[in-house]
PDB file of C-alpha atoms in Angstrom:
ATOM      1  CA  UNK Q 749      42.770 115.574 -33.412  1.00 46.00           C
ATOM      2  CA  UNK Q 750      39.754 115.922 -36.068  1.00 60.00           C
ATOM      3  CA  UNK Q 751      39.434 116.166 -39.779  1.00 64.00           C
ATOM      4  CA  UNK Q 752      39.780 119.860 -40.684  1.00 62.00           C
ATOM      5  CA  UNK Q 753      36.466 121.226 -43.094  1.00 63.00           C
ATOM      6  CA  UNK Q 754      38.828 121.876 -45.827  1.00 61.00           C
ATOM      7  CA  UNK Q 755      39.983 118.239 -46.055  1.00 60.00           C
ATOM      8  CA  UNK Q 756      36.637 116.804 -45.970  1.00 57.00           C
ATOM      9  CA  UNK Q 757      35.690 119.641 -48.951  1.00 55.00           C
ATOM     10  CA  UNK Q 758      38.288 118.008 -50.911  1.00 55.00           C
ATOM     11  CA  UNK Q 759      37.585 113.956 -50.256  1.00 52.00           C
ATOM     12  CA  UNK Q 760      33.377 114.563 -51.350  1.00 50.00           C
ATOM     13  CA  UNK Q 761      34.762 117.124 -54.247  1.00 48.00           C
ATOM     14  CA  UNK Q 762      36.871 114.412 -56.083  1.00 48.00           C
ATOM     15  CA  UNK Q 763      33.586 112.180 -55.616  1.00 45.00           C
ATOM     16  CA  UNK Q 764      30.882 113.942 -56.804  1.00 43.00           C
ATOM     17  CA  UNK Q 765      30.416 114.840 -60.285  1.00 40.00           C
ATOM     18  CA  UNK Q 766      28.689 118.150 -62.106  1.00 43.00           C
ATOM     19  CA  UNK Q 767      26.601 119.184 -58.756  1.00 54.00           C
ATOM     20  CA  UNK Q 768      24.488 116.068 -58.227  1.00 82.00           C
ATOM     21  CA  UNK Q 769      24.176 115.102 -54.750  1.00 90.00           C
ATOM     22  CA  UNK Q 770      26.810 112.692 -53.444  1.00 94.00           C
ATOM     23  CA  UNK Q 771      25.184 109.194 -52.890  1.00 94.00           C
ATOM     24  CA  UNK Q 772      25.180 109.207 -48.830  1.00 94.00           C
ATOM     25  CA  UNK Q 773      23.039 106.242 -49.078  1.00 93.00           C
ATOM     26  CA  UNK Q 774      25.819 104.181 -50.551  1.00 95.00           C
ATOM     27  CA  UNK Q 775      28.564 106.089 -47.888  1.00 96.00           C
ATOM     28  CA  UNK Q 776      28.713 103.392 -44.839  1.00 96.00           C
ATOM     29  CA  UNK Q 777      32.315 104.102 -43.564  1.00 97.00           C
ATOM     30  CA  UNK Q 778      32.872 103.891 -39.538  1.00 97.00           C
ATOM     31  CA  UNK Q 779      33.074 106.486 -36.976  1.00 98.00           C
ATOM     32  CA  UNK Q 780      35.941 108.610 -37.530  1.00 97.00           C
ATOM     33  CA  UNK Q 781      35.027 111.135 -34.310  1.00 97.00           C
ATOM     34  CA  UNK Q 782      33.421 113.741 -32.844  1.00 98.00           C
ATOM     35  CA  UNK Q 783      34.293 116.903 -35.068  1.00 97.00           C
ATOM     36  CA  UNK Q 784      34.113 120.264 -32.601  1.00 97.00           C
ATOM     37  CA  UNK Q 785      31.632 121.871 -35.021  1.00 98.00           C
ATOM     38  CA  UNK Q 786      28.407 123.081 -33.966  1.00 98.00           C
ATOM     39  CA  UNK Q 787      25.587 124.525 -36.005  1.00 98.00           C
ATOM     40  CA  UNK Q 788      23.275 126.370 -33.933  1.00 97.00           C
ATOM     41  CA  UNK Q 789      20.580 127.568 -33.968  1.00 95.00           C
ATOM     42  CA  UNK Q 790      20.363 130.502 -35.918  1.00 95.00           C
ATOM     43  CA  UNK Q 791      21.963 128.248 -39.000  1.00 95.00           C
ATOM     44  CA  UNK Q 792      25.660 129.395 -37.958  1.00 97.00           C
ATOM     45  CA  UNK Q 793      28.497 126.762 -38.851  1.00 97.00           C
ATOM     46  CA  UNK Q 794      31.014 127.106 -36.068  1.00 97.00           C
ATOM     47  CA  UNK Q 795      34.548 125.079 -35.973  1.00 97.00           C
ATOM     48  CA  UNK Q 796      36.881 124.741 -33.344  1.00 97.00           C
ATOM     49  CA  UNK Q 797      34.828 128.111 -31.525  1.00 97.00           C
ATOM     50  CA  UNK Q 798      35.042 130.177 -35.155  1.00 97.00           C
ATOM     51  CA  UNK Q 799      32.525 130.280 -37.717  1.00 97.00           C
ATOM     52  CA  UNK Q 800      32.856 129.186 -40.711  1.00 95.00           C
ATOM     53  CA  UNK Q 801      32.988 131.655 -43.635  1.00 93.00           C
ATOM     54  CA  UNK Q 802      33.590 130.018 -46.945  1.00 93.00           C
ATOM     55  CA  UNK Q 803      29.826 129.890 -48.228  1.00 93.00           C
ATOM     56  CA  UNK Q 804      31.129 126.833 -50.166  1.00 92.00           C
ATOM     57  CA  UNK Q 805      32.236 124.878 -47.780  1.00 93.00           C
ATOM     58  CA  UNK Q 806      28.593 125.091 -45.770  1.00 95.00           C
ATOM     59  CA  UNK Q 807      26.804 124.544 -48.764  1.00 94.00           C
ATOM     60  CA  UNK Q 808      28.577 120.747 -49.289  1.00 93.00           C
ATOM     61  CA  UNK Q 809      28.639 120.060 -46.189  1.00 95.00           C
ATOM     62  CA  UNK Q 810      25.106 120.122 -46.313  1.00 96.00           C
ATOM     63  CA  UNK Q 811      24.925 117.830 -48.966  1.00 96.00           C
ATOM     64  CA  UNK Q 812      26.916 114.962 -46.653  1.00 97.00           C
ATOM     65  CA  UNK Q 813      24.935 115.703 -43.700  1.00 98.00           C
ATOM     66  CA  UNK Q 814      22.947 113.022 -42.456  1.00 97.00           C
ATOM     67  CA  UNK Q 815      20.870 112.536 -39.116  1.00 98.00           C
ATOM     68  CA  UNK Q 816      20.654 108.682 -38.281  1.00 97.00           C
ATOM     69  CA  UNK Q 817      18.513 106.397 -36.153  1.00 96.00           C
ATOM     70  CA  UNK Q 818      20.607 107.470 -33.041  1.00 97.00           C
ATOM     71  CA  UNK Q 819      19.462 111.064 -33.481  1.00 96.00           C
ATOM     72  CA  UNK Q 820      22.953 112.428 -34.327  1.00 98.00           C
ATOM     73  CA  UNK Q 821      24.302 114.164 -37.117  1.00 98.00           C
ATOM     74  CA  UNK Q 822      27.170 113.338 -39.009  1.00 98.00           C
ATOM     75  CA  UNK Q 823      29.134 114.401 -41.965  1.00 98.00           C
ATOM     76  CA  UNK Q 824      29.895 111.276 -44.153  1.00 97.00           C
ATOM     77  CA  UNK Q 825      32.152 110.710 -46.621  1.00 96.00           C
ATOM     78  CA  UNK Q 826      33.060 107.361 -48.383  1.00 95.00           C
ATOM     79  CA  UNK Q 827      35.925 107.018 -45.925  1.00 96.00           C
ATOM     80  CA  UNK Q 828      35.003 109.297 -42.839  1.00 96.00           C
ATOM     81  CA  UNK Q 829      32.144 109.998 -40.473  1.00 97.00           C
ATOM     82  CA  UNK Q 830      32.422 112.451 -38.405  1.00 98.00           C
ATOM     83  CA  UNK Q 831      30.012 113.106 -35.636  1.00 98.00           C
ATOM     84  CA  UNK Q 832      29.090 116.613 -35.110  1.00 98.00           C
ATOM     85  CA  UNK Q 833      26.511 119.001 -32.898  1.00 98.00           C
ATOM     86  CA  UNK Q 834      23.293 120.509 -34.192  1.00 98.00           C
ATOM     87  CA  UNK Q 835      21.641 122.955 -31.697  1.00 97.00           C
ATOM     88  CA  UNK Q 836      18.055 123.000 -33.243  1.00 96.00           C
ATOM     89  CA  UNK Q 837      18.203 121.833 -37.081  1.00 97.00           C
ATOM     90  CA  UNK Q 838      20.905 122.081 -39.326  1.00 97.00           C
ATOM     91  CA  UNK Q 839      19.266 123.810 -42.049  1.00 98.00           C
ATOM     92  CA  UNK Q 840      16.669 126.836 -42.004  1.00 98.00           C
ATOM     93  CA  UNK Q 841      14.162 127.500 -44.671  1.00 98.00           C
ATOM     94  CA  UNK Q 842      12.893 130.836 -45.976  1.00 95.00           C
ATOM     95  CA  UNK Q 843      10.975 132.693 -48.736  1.00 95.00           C
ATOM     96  CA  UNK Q 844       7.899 130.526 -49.548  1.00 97.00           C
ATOM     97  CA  UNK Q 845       6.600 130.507 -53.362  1.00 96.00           C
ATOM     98  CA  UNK Q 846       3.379 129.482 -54.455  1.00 96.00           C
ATOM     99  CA  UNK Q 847       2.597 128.265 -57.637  1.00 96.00           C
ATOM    100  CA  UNK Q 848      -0.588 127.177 -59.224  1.00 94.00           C
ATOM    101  CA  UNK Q 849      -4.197 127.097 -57.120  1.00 91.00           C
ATOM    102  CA  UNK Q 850      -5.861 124.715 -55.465  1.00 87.00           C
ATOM    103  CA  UNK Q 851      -5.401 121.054 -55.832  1.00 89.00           C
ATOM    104  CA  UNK Q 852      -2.519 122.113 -58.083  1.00 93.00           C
ATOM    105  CA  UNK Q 853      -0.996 124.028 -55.878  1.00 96.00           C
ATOM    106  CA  UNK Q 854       2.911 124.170 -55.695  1.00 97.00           C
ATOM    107  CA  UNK Q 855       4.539 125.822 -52.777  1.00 97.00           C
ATOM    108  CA  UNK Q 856       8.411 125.909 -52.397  1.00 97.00           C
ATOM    109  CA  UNK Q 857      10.770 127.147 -49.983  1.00 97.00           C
ATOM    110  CA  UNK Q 858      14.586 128.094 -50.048  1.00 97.00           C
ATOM    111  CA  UNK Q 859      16.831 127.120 -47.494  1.00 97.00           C
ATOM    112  CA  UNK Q 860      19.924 128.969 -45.995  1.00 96.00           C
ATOM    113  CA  UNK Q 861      22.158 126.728 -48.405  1.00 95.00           C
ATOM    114  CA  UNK Q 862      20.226 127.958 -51.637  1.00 94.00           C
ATOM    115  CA  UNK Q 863      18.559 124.693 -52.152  1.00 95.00           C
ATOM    116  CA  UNK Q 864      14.641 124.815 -53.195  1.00 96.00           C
ATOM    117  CA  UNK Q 865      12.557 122.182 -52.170  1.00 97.00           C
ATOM    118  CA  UNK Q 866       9.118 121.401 -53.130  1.00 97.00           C
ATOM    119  CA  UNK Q 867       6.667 120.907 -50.280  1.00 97.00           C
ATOM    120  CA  UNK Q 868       5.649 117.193 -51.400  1.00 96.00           C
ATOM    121  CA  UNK Q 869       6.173 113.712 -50.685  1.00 94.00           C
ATOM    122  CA  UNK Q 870       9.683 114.452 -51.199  1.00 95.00           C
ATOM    123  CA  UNK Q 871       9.314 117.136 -48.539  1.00 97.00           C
ATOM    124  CA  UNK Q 872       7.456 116.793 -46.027  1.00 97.00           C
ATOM    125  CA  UNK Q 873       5.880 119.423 -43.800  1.00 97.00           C
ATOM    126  CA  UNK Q 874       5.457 118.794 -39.902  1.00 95.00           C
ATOM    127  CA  UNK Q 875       4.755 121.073 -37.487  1.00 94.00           C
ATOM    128  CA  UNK Q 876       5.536 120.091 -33.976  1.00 92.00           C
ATOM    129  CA  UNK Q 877       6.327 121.952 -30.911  1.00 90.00           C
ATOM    130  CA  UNK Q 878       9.067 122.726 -28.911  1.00 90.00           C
ATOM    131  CA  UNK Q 879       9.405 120.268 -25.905  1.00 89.00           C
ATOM    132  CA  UNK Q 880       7.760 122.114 -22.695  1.00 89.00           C
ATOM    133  CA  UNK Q 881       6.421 125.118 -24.942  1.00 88.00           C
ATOM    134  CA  UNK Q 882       3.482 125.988 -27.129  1.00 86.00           C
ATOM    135  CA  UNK Q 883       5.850 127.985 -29.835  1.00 88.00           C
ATOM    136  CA  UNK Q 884       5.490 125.932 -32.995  1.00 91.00           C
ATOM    137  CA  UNK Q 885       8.116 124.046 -34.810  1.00 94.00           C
ATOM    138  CA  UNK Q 886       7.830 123.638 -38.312  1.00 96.00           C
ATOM    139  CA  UNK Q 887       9.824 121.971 -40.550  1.00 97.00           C
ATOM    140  CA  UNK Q 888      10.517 120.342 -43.939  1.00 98.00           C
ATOM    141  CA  UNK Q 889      12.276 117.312 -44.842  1.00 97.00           C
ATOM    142  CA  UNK Q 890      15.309 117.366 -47.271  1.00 97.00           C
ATOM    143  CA  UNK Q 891      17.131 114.718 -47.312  1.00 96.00           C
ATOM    144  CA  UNK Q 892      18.863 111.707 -45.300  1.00 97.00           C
ATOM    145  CA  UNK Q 893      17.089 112.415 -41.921  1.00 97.00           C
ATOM    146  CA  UNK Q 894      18.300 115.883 -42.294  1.00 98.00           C
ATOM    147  CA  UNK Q 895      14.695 119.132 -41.690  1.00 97.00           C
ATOM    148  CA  UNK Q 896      15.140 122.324 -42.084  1.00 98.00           C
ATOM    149  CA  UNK Q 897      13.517 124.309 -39.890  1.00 98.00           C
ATOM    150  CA  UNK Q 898      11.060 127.042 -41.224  1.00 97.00           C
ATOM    151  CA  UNK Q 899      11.947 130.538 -40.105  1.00 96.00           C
ATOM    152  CA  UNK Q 900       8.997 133.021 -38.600  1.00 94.00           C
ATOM    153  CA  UNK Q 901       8.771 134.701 -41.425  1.00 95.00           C
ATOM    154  CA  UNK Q 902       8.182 131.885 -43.683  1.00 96.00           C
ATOM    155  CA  UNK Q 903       5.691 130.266 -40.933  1.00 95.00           C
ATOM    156  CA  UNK Q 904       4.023 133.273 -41.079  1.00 95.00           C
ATOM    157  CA  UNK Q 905       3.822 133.300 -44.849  1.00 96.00           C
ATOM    158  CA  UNK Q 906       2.592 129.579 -44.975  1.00 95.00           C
ATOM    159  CA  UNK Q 907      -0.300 130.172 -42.338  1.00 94.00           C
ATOM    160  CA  UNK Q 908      -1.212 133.347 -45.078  1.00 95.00           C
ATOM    161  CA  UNK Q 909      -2.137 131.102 -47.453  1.00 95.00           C
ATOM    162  CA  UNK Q 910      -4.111 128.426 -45.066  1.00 94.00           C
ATOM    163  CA  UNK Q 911      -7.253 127.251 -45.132  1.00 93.00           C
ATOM    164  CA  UNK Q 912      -8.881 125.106 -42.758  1.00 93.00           C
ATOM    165  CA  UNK Q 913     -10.642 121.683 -43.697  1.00 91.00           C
ATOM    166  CA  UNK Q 914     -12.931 119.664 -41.705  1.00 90.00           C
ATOM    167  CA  UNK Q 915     -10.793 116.098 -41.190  1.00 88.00           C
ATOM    168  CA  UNK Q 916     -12.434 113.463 -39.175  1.00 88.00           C
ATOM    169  CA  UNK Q 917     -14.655 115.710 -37.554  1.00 89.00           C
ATOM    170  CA  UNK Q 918     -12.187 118.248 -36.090  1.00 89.00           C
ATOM    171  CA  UNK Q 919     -11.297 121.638 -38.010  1.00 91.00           C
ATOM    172  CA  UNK Q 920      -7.827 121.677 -39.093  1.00 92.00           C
ATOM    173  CA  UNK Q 921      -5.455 124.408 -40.599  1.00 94.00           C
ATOM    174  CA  UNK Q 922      -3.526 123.362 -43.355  1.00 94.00           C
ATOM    175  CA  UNK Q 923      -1.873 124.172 -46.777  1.00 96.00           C
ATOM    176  CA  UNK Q 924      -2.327 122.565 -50.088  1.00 96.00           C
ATOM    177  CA  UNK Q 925       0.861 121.572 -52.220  1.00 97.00           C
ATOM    178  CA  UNK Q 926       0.884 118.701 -55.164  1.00 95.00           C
ATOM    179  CA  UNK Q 927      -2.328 117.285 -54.148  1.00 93.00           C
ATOM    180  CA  UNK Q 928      -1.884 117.111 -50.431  1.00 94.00           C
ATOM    181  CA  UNK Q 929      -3.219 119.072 -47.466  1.00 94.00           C
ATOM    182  CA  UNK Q 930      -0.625 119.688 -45.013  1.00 94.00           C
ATOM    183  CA  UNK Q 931      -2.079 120.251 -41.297  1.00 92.00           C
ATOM    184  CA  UNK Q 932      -0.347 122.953 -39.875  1.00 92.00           C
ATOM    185  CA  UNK Q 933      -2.404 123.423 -36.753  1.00 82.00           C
ATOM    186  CA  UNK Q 934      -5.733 123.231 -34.986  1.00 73.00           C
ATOM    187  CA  UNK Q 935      -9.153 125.153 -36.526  1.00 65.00           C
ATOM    188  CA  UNK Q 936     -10.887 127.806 -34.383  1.00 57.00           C
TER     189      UNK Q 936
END
């Protein structure tokens, strides 16, 4: 049967207070299911074959979203988990901002559910690549297991403000943000 988005909207509503983050950490109930929703990978919600509309409801479920050590994604609630399909990454992240210069350097990107996250130790930068492929895959951590993945257009954005640093001997491509160089790819 399946819990319906609107009923898990209301259970993490009545538990979370002024818009901080529900405490997923302390959320350990068991496996309710598999729910038949699927976010792909263009950052579409779909349930039950229909996408999901209601802005609101996307933007807490992404707050109850959590990947675990098994590599699946669930929505969690104090008394439900429901087990649910991600195509690529759940979230997508856009419009980069730098603040500050060099070692002070701040940059921040948005994500499709209007969060802003601070590339940090908090969020972490990683850029991989697709199995079987060169294309890149970068992402940034948010929370609970749960990346974001960077769109092109904020890749592209992030590599504009590069530099490259010699690292143990090899020339790497990275960014600066709070203190840290983040490699985002082999130097030329």
């Amino acid at each position: 049967m399946g819990a319906k988005p609107e009923d898990i909207a209301k259970v993490v509503s009545a538990h979370s207070k002024e818009r901080s983050l529900p405490p997923l950490d302390k959320w350990h109930p068991e496996l309710s299911g598999d729910m038949d929703l699927v976010i792909t990978r263009d950052g579409r919600w779909i349930f039950k074959g229909n996408p999901i509309e209601r802005e609101a409801i996307m933007k807490l479920f992404s707050t109850i979203l959590r990947r675990e050590n098994d590599g699946h994604y669930y929505l969690v609630t104090p008394v439900e988990k429901w087990r649910i399909q991600v195509e690529d990454s759940p979230l997508l992240a856009h419009t980069l901002t730098v603040t500050g210069e060099g070692e002070s350097q701040v940059l921040s990107l948005t994500t499709n559910m209007g969060e802003i996250l601070e590339l940090g130790s908090d969020h972490v930068l990683q850029v991989e690549c697709y199995p079987n492929s060169e294309e890149p895959r970068p992402t940034i951590s948010v929370r609970h297991g749960v990346e974001a993945r960077l769109q092109t257009s904020a890749f592209y954005d992030l590599v504009a403000v590069a530099e490259e640093r010699e690292i143990d001997g090899a020339t790497v491509v990275g960014v600066m943000s709070q203190g840290n160089f983040w490699k985002i790819g082999q130097g030329g």
